[in-house]
mmCIF file of C-alpha atoms and ligand atoms in Angstrom:
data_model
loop_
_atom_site.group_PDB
_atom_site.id
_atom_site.type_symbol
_atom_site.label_atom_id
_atom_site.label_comp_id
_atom_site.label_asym_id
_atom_site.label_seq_id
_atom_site.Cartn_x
_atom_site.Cartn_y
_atom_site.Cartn_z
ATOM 1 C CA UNK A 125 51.571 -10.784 -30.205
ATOM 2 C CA UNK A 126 55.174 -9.322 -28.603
ATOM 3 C CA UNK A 127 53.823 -7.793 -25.660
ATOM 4 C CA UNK A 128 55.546 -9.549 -22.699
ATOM 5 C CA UNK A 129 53.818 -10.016 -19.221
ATOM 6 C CA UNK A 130 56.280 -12.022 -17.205
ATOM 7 C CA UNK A 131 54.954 -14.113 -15.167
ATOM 8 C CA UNK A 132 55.512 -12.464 -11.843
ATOM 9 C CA UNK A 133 53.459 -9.686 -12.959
ATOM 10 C CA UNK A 134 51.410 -9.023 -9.970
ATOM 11 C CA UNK A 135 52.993 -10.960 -7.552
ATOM 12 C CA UNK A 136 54.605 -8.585 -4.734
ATOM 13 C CA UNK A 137 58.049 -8.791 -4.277
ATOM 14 C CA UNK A 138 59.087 -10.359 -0.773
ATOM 15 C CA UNK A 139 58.977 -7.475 2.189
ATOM 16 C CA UNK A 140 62.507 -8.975 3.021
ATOM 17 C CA UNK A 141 63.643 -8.834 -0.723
ATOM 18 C CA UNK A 142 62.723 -5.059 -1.139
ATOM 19 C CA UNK A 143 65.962 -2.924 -0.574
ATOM 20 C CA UNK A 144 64.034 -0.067 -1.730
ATOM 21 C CA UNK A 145 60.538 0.067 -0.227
ATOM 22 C CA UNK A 146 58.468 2.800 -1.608
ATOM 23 C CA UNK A 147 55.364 4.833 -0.199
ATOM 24 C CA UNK A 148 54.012 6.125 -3.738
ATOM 25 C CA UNK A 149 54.967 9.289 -5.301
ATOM 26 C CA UNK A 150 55.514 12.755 -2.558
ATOM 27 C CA UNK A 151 55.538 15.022 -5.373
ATOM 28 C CA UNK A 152 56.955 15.842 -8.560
ATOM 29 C CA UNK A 153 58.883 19.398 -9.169
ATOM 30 C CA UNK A 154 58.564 21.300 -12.371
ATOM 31 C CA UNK A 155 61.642 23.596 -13.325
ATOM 32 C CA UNK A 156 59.629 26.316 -15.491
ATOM 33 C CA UNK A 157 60.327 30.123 -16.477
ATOM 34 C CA UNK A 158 57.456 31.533 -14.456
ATOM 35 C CA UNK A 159 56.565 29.503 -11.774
ATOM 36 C CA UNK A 160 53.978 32.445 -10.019
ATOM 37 C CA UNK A 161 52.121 31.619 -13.585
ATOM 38 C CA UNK A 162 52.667 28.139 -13.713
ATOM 39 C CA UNK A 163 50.944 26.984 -10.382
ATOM 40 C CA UNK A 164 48.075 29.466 -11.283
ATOM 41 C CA UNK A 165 47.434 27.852 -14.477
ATOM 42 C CA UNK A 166 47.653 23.930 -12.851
ATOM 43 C CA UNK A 167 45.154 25.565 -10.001
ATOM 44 C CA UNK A 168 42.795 27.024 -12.863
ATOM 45 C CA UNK A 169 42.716 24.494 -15.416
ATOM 46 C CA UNK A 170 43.478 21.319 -13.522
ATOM 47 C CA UNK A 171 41.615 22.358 -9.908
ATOM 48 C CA UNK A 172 45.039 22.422 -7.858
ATOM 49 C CA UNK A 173 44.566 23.819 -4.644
ATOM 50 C CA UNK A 174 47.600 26.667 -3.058
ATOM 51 C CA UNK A 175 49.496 24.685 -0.691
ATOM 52 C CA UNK A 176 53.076 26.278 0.604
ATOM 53 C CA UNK A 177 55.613 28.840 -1.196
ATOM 54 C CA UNK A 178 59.324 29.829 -0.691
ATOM 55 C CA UNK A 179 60.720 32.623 -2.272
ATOM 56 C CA UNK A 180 62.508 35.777 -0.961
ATOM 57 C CA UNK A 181 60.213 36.281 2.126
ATOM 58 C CA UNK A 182 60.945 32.714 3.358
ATOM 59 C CA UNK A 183 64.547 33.445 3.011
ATOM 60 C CA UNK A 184 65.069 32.014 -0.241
ATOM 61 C CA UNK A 185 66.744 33.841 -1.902
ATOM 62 C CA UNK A 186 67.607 32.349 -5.285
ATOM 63 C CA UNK A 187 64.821 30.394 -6.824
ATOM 64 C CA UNK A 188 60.974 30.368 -5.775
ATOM 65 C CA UNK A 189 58.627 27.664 -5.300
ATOM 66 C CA UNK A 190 55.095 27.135 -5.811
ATOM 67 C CA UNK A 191 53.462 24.046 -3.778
ATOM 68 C CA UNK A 192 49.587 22.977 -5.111
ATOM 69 C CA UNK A 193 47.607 19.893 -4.316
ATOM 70 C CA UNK A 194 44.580 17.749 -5.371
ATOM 71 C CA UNK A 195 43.985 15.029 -3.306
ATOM 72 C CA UNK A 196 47.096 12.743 -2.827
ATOM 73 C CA UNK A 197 49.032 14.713 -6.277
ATOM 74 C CA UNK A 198 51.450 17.402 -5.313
ATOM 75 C CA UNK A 199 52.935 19.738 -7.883
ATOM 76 C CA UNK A 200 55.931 22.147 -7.188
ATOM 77 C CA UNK A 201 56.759 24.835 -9.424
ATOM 78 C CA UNK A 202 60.168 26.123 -9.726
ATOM 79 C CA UNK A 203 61.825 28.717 -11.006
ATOM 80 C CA UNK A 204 65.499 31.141 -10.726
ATOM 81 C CA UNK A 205 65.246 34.760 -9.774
ATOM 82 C CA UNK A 206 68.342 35.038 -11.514
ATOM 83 C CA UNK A 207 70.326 34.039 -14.602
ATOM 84 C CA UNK A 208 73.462 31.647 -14.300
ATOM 85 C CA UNK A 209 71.044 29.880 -11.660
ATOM 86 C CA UNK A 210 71.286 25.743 -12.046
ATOM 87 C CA UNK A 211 67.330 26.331 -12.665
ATOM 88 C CA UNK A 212 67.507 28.967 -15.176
ATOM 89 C CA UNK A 213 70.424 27.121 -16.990
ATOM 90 C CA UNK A 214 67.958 23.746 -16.759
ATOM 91 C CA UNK A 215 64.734 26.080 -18.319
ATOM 92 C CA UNK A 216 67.395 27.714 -20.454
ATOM 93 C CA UNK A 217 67.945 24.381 -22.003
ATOM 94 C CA UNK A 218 64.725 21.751 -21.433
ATOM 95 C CA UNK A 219 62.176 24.665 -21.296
ATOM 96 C CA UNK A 220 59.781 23.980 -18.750
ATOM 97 C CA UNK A 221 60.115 20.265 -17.890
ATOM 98 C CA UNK A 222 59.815 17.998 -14.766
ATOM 99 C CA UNK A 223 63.183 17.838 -12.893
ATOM 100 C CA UNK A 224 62.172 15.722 -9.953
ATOM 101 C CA UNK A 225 60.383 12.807 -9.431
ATOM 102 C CA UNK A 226 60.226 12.661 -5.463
ATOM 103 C CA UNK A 227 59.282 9.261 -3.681
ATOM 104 C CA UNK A 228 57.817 8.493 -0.625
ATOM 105 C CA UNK A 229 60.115 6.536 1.478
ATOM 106 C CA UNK A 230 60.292 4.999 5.417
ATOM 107 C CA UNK A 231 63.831 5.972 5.341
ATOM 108 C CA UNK A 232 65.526 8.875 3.103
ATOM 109 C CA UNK A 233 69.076 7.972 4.751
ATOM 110 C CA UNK A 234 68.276 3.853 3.831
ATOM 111 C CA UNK A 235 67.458 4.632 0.162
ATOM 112 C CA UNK A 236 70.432 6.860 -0.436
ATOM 113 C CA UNK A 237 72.737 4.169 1.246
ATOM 114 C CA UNK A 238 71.104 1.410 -0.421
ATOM 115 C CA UNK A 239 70.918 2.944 -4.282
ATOM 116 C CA UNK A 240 74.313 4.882 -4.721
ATOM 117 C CA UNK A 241 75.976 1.148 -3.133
ATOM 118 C CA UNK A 242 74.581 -0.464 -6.378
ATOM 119 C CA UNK A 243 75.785 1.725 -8.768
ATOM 120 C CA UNK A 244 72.910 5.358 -8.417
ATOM 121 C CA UNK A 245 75.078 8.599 -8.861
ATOM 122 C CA UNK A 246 74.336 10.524 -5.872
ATOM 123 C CA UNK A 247 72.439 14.072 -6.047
ATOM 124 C CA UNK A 248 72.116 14.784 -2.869
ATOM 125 C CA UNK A 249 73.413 13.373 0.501
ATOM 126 C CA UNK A 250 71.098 12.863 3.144
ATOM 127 C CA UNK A 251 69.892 16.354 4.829
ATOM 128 C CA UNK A 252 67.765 16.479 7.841
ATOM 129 C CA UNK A 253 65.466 19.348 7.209
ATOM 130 C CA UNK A 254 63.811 21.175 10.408
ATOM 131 C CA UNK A 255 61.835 23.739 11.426
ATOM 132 C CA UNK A 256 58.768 23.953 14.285
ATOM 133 C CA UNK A 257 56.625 21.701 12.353
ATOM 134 C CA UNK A 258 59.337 18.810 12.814
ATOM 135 C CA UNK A 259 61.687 17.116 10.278
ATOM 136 C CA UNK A 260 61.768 15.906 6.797
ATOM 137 C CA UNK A 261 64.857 13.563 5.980
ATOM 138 C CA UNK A 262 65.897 14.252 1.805
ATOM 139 C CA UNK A 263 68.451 12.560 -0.341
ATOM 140 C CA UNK A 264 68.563 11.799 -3.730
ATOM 141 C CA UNK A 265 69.900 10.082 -7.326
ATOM 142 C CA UNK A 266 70.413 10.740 -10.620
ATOM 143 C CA UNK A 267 67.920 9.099 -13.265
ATOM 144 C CA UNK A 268 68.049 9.481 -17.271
ATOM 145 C CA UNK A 269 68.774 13.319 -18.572
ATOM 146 C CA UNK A 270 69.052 15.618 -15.881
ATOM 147 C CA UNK A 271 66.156 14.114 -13.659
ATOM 148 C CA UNK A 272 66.661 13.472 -10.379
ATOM 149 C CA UNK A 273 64.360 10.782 -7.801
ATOM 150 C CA UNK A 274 64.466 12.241 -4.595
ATOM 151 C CA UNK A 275 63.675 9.878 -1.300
ATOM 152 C CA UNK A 276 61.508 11.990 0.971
ATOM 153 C CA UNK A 277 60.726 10.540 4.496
ATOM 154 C CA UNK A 278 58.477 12.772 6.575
ATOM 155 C CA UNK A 279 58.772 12.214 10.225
ATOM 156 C CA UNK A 280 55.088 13.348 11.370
ATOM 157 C CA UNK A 281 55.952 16.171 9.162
ATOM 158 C CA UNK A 282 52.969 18.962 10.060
ATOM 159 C CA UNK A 283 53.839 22.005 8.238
ATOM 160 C CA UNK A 284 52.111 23.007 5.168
ATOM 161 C CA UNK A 285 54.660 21.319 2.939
ATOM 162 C CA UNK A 286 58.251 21.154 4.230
ATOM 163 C CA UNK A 287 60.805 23.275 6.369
ATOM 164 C CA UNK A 288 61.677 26.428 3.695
ATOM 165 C CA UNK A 289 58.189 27.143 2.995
ATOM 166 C CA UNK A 290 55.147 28.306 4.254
ATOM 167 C CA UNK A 291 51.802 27.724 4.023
ATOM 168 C CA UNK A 292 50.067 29.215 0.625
ATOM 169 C CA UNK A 293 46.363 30.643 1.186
ATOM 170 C CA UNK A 294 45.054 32.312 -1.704
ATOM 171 C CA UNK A 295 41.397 33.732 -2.202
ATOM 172 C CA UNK A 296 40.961 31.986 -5.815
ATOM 173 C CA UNK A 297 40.521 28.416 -5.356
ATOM 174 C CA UNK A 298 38.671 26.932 -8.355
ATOM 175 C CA UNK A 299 37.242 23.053 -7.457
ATOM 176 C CA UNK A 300 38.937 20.033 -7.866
ATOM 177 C CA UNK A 301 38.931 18.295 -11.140
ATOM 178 C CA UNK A 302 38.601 14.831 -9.542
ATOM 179 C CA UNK A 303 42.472 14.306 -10.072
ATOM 180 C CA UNK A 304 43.839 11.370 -7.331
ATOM 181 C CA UNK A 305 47.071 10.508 -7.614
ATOM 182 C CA UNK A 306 50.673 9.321 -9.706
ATOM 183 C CA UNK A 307 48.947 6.455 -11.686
ATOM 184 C CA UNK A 308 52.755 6.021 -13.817
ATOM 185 C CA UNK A 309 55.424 8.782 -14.982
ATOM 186 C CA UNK A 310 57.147 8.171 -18.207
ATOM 187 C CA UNK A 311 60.503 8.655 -19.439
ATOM 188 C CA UNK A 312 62.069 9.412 -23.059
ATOM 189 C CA UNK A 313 65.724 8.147 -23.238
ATOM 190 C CA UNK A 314 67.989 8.142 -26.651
ATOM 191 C CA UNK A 315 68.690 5.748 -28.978
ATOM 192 C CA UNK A 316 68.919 2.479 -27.882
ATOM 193 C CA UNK A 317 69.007 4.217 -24.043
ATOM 194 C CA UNK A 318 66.346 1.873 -22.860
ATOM 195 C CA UNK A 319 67.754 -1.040 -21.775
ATOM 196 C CA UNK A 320 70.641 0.415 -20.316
ATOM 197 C CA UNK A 321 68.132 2.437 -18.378
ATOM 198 C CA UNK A 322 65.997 -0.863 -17.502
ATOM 199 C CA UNK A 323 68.875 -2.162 -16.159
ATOM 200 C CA UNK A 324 69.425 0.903 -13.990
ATOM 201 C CA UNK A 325 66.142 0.703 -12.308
ATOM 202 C CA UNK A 326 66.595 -3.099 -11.843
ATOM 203 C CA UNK A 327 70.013 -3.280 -10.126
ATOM 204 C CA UNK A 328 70.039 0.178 -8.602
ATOM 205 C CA UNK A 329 66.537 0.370 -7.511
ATOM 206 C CA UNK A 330 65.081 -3.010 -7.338
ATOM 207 C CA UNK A 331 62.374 -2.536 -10.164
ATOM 208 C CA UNK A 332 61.353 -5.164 -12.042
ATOM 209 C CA UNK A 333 60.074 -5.107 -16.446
ATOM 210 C CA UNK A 334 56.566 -6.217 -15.894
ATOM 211 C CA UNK A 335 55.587 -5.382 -19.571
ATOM 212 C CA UNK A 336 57.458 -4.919 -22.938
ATOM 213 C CA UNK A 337 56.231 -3.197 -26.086
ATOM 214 C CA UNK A 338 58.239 -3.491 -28.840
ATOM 215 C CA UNK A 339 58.102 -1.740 -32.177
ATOM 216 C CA UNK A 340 55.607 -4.202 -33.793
ATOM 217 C CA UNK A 341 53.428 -3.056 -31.227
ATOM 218 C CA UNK A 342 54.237 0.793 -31.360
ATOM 219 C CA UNK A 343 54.004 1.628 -34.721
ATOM 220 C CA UNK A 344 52.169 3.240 -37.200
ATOM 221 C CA UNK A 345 52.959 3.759 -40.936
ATOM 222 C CA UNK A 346 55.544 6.317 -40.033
ATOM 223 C CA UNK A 347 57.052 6.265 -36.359
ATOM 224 C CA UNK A 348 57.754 3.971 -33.711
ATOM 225 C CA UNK A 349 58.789 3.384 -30.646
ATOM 226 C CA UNK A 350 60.082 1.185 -27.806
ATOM 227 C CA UNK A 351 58.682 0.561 -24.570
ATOM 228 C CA UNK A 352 59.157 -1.166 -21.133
ATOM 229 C CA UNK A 353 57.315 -0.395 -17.747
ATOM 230 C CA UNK A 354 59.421 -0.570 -14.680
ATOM 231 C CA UNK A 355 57.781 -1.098 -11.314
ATOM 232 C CA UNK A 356 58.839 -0.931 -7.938
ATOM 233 C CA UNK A 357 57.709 -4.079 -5.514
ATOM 234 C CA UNK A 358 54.766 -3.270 -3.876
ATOM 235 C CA UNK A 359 53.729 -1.719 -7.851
ATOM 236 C CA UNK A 360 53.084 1.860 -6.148
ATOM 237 C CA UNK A 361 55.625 3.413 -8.813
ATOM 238 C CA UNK A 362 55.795 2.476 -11.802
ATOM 239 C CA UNK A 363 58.279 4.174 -14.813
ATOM 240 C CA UNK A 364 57.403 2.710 -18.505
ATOM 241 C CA UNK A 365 60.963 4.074 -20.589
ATOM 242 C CA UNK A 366 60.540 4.798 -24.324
ATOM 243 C CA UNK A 367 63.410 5.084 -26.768
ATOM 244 C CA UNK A 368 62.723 5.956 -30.436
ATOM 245 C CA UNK A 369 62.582 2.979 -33.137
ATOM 246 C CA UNK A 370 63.347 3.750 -36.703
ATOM 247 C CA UNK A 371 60.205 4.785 -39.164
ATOM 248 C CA UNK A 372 59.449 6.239 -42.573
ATOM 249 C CA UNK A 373 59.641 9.579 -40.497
ATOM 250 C CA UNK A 374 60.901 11.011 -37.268
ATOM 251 C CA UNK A 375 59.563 9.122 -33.944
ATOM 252 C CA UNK A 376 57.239 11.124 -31.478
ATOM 253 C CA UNK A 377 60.289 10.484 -29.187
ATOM 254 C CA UNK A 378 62.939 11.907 -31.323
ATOM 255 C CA UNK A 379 60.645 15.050 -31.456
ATOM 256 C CA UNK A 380 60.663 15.302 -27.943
ATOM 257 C CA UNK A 381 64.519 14.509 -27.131
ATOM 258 C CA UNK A 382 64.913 17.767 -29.962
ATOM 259 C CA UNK A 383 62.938 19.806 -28.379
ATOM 260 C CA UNK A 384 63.887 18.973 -24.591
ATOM 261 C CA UNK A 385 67.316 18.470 -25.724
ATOM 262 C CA UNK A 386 68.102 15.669 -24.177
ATOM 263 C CA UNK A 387 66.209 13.136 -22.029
ATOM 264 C CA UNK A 388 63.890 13.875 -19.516
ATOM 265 C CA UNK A 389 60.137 12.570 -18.184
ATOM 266 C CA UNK A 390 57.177 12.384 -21.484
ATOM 267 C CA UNK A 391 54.214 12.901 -19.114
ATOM 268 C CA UNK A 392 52.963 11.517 -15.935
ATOM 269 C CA UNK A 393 49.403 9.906 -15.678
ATOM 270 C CA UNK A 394 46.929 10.864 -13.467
ATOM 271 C CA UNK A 395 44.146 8.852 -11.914
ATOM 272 C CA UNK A 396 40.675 9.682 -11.791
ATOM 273 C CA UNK A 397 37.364 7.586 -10.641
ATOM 274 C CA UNK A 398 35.476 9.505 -12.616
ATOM 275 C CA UNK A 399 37.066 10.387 -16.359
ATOM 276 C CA UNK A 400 34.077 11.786 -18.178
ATOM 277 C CA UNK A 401 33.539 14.248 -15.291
ATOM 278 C CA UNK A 402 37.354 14.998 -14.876
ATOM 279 C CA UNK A 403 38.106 15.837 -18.591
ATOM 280 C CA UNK A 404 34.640 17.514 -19.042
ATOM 281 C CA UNK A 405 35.953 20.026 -16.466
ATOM 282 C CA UNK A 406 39.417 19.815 -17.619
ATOM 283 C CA UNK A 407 38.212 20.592 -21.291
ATOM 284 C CA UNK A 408 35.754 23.398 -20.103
ATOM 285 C CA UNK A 409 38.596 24.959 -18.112
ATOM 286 C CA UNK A 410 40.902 24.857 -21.498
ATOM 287 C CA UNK A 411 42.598 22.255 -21.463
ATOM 288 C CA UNK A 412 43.367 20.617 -24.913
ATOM 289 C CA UNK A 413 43.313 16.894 -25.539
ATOM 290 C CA UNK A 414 44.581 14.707 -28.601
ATOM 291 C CA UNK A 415 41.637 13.286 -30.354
ATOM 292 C CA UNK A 416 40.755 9.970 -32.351
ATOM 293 C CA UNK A 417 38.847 9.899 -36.135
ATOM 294 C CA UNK A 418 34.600 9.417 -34.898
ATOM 295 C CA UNK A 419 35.610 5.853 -36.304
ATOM 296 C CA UNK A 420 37.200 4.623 -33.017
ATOM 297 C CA UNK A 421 34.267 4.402 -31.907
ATOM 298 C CA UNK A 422 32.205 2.357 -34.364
ATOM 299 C CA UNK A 423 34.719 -0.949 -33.398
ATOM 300 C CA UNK A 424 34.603 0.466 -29.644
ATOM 301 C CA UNK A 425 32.252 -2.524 -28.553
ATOM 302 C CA UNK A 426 33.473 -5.051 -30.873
ATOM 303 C CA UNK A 427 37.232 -4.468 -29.531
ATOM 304 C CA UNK A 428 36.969 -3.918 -26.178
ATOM 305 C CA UNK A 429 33.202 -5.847 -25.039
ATOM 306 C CA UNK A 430 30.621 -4.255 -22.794
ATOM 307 C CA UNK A 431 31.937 -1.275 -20.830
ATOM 308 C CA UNK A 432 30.065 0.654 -18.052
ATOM 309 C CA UNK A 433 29.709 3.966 -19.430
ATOM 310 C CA UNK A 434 28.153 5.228 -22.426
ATOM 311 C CA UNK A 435 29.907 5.152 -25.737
ATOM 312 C CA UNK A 436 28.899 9.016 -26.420
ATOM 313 C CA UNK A 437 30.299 11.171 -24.028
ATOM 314 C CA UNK A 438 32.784 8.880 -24.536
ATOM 315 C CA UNK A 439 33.490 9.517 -28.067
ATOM 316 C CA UNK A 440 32.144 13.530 -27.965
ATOM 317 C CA UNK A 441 35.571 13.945 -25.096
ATOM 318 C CA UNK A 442 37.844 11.616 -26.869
ATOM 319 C CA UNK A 443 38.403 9.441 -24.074
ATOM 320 C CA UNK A 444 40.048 5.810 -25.304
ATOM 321 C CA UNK A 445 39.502 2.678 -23.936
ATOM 322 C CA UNK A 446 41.510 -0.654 -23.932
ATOM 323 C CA UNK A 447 41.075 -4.265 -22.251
ATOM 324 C CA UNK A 448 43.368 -7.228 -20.824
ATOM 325 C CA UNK A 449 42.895 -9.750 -19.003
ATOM 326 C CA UNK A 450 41.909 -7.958 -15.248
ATOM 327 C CA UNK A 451 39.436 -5.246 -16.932
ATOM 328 C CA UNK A 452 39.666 -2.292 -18.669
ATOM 329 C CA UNK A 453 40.939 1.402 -18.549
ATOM 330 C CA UNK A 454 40.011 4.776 -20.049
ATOM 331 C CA UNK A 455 42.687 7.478 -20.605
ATOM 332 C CA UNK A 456 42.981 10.017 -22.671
ATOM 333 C CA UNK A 457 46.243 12.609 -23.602
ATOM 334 C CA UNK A 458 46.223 16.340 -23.450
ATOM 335 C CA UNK A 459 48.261 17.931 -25.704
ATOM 336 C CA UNK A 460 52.292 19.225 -24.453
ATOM 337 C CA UNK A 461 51.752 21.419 -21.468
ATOM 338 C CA UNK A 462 54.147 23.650 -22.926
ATOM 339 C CA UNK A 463 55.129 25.614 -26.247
ATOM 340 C CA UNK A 464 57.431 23.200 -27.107
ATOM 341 C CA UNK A 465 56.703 19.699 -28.104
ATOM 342 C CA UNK A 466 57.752 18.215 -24.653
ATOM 343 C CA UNK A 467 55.948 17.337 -21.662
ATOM 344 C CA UNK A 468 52.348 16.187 -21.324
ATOM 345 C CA UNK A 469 49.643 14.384 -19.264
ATOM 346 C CA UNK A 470 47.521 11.680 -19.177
ATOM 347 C CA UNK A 471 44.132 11.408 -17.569
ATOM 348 C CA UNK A 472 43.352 7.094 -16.495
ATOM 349 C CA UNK A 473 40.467 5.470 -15.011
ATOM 350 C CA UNK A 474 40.900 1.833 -14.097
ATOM 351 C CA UNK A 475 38.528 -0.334 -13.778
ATOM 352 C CA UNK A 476 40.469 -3.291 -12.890
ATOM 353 C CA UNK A 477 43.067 -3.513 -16.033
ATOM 354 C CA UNK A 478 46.722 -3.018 -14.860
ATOM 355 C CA UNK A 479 48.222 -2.503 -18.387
ATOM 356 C CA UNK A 480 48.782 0.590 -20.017
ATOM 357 C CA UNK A 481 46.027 0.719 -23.425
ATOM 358 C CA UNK A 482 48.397 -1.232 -25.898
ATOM 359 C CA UNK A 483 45.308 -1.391 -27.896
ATOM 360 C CA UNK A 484 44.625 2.362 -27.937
ATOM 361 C CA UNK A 485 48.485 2.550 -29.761
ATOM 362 C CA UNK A 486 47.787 3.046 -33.409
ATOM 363 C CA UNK A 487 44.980 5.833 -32.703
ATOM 364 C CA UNK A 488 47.155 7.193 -30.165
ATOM 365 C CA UNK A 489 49.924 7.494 -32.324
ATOM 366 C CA UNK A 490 48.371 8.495 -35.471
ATOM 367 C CA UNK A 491 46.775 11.611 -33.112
ATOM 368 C CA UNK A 492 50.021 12.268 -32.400
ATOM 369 C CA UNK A 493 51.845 12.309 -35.480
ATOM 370 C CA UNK A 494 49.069 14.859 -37.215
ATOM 371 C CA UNK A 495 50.202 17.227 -34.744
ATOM 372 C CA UNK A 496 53.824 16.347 -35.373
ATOM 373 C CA UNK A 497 52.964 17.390 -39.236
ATOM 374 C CA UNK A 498 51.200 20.430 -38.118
ATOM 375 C CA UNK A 499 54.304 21.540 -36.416
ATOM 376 C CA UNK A 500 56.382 20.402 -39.265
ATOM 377 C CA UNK A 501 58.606 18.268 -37.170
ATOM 378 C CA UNK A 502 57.157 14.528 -38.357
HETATM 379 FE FE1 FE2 B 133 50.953 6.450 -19.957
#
């Protein structure tokens, strides 16, 4: 067995030793060609509800963004009103792809001080943001490809979203889909990227490598990959980096780093209480999942022990499920978001396990690369 816990797995890093306390995710900003479409089809098919826009009429008058919410998950949805634009020339390239991963922080100013003096490549100096609502403090980094972690610190913030925009009310506003919050965001680097990135997130943002997959454990007969999960102190955020490992045929990773050209974020996971009910809605509002051979099932018990839910609706979704020590989790992957072979999400329940569903790998995987071959690229 290769998988690494360290030892310190759970154990929260010291208040006083955190340079870099984080709140959780604030939101996470999609750069895509038609943002008015985009935020209609997360509101439709994932049960996002309108939240704030800025565009022309705000006085923006370059790009436009879309703000939507489901509980404590907020989506923006960007896009250029003109070419040349740093966002067209970033959809021109990636397609639509997920440029920033924003965090919630006590002190924007702090986190910008404290990350570009170890070593973080600075995106943005702090900017004190106001309007009548009150103030939002914003700085931000550089991460892998051309993703960015901003530091948002709202000060009693109580517009709809932030000074720029204004509040979103729209008469279509399809229900919820039980979606909660950032469980983990994942990132695609190059060849033999991730430890260089590791070490990025460990000197420059205090992170620490509370689990290692290598690619013994991420492999099927064709592909592999590399893993290692990053997480901040209090274990709020936490960023699992992939690089490709050498197969018979072209990793799942290497597809995407083609297609995205370049690095950039694989999919972020979304919680859920209830899976079955979340991807039954999901699935009736169109939205298309990998799926496992009926035989996953059959070895379901004898893998994983007795589980609360029943094994059918289970199997008839294609929801996966994987134990460790703690518990266990269900998750299950949608297919890429997007035309090209890029960005997806995943949908977890857990019900106490803190890993990620090592076990579910090979299925995973082997889902995966029959849709590789279908597309020709495996
Ligand atoms: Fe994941």
């Amino acid at each position: 067995m290769s998988t690494i816990a360290t030892p310190d797995m759970r154990k929260p890093a010291a208040a006083a030793a955190d340079f870099l306390p984080l709140q959780g995710t604030d939101y996470v900003e999609f750069y895509v060609g038609n943002a008015k479409q985009a935020a209609h089809y997360y509101k439709s098919a994932f049960g996002f509800q309108s939240v704030a826009y800025s565009g022309p009429e705000t006085g923006n008058k370059e790009t436009v963004s879309y703000v939507v919410r489901q509980n404590k998950l907020t989506f923006v949805f960007t896009t250029a009103l003109r070419p040349g634009h740093p966002v067209s020339e970033h959809t021109h390239l990636h397609g639509d792809g997920i440029k920033m991963l924003a965090l919630r922080v006590e002190d924007a100013a702090d986190a910008w001080r404290q990350t570009t003096a170890r070593g973080g490549k600075s995106y943005m100096e702090p900017a004190t943001l106001k309007d009548q609502f009150g103030e939002v403090v914003i700085s931000g980094i550089h991460t892998y490809g051309e993703t960015v972690h901003l530091f948002i610190q709202r000060k009693d913030y109580e517009g709809a979203f932030m000074p720029g925009f204004r509040e979103w009310k729209s008469s279509y506003n399809p229900p919820s889909t039980g979606l909660l919050y950032v469980d983990h965001c994942v990132g695609n680097v190059g060849w033999h990227q991730m430890d260089p990135w590791v070490r990025f997130y460990e000197n420059v943002m205090g992170f620490r490598n509370i689990l290692s997959f290598d690619d013994n454990d991420i492999s099927t007969e064709y592909s592999a990959l590399m893993s290692k999960v990053m997480s901040n102190g209090n274990g709020f955020v936490k960023f699992p980096i992939n690089e490709p490992a050498e197969g018979k045929k072209k990793s799942q990773v290497e597809e995407y780093l083609d297609f995205y050209k370049g690095e950039g974020v694989q999919h972020v996971a979304l919680a859920t209480k209830d899976i079955v009910g979340t991807v039954t809605q999901l699935r009736d509002r169109g939205v298309e999942f990998l799926q496992v051979p009926a035989s996953y099932y059959e070895e379901l018990i004898s893998r994983v022990g007795q589980i609360d839910e029943q094994i059918a609706p289970l199997a008839e979704l294609g929801i996966l499920v994987d134990r460790d020590e703690e518990g266990y989790l269900l998750q299950i992957f949608t297919k890429p978001v997007e035309d090209r072979p890029t960005v997806f999400f995943e949908i977890i329940q857990r019900k106490g396990a803190q890993s990620f569903g090592k076990g579910n790998f090979k299925a995973l995987f082997e889902a995966i690369e029959r849709e590789q071959e279908a597309r020709g690229n495996l």
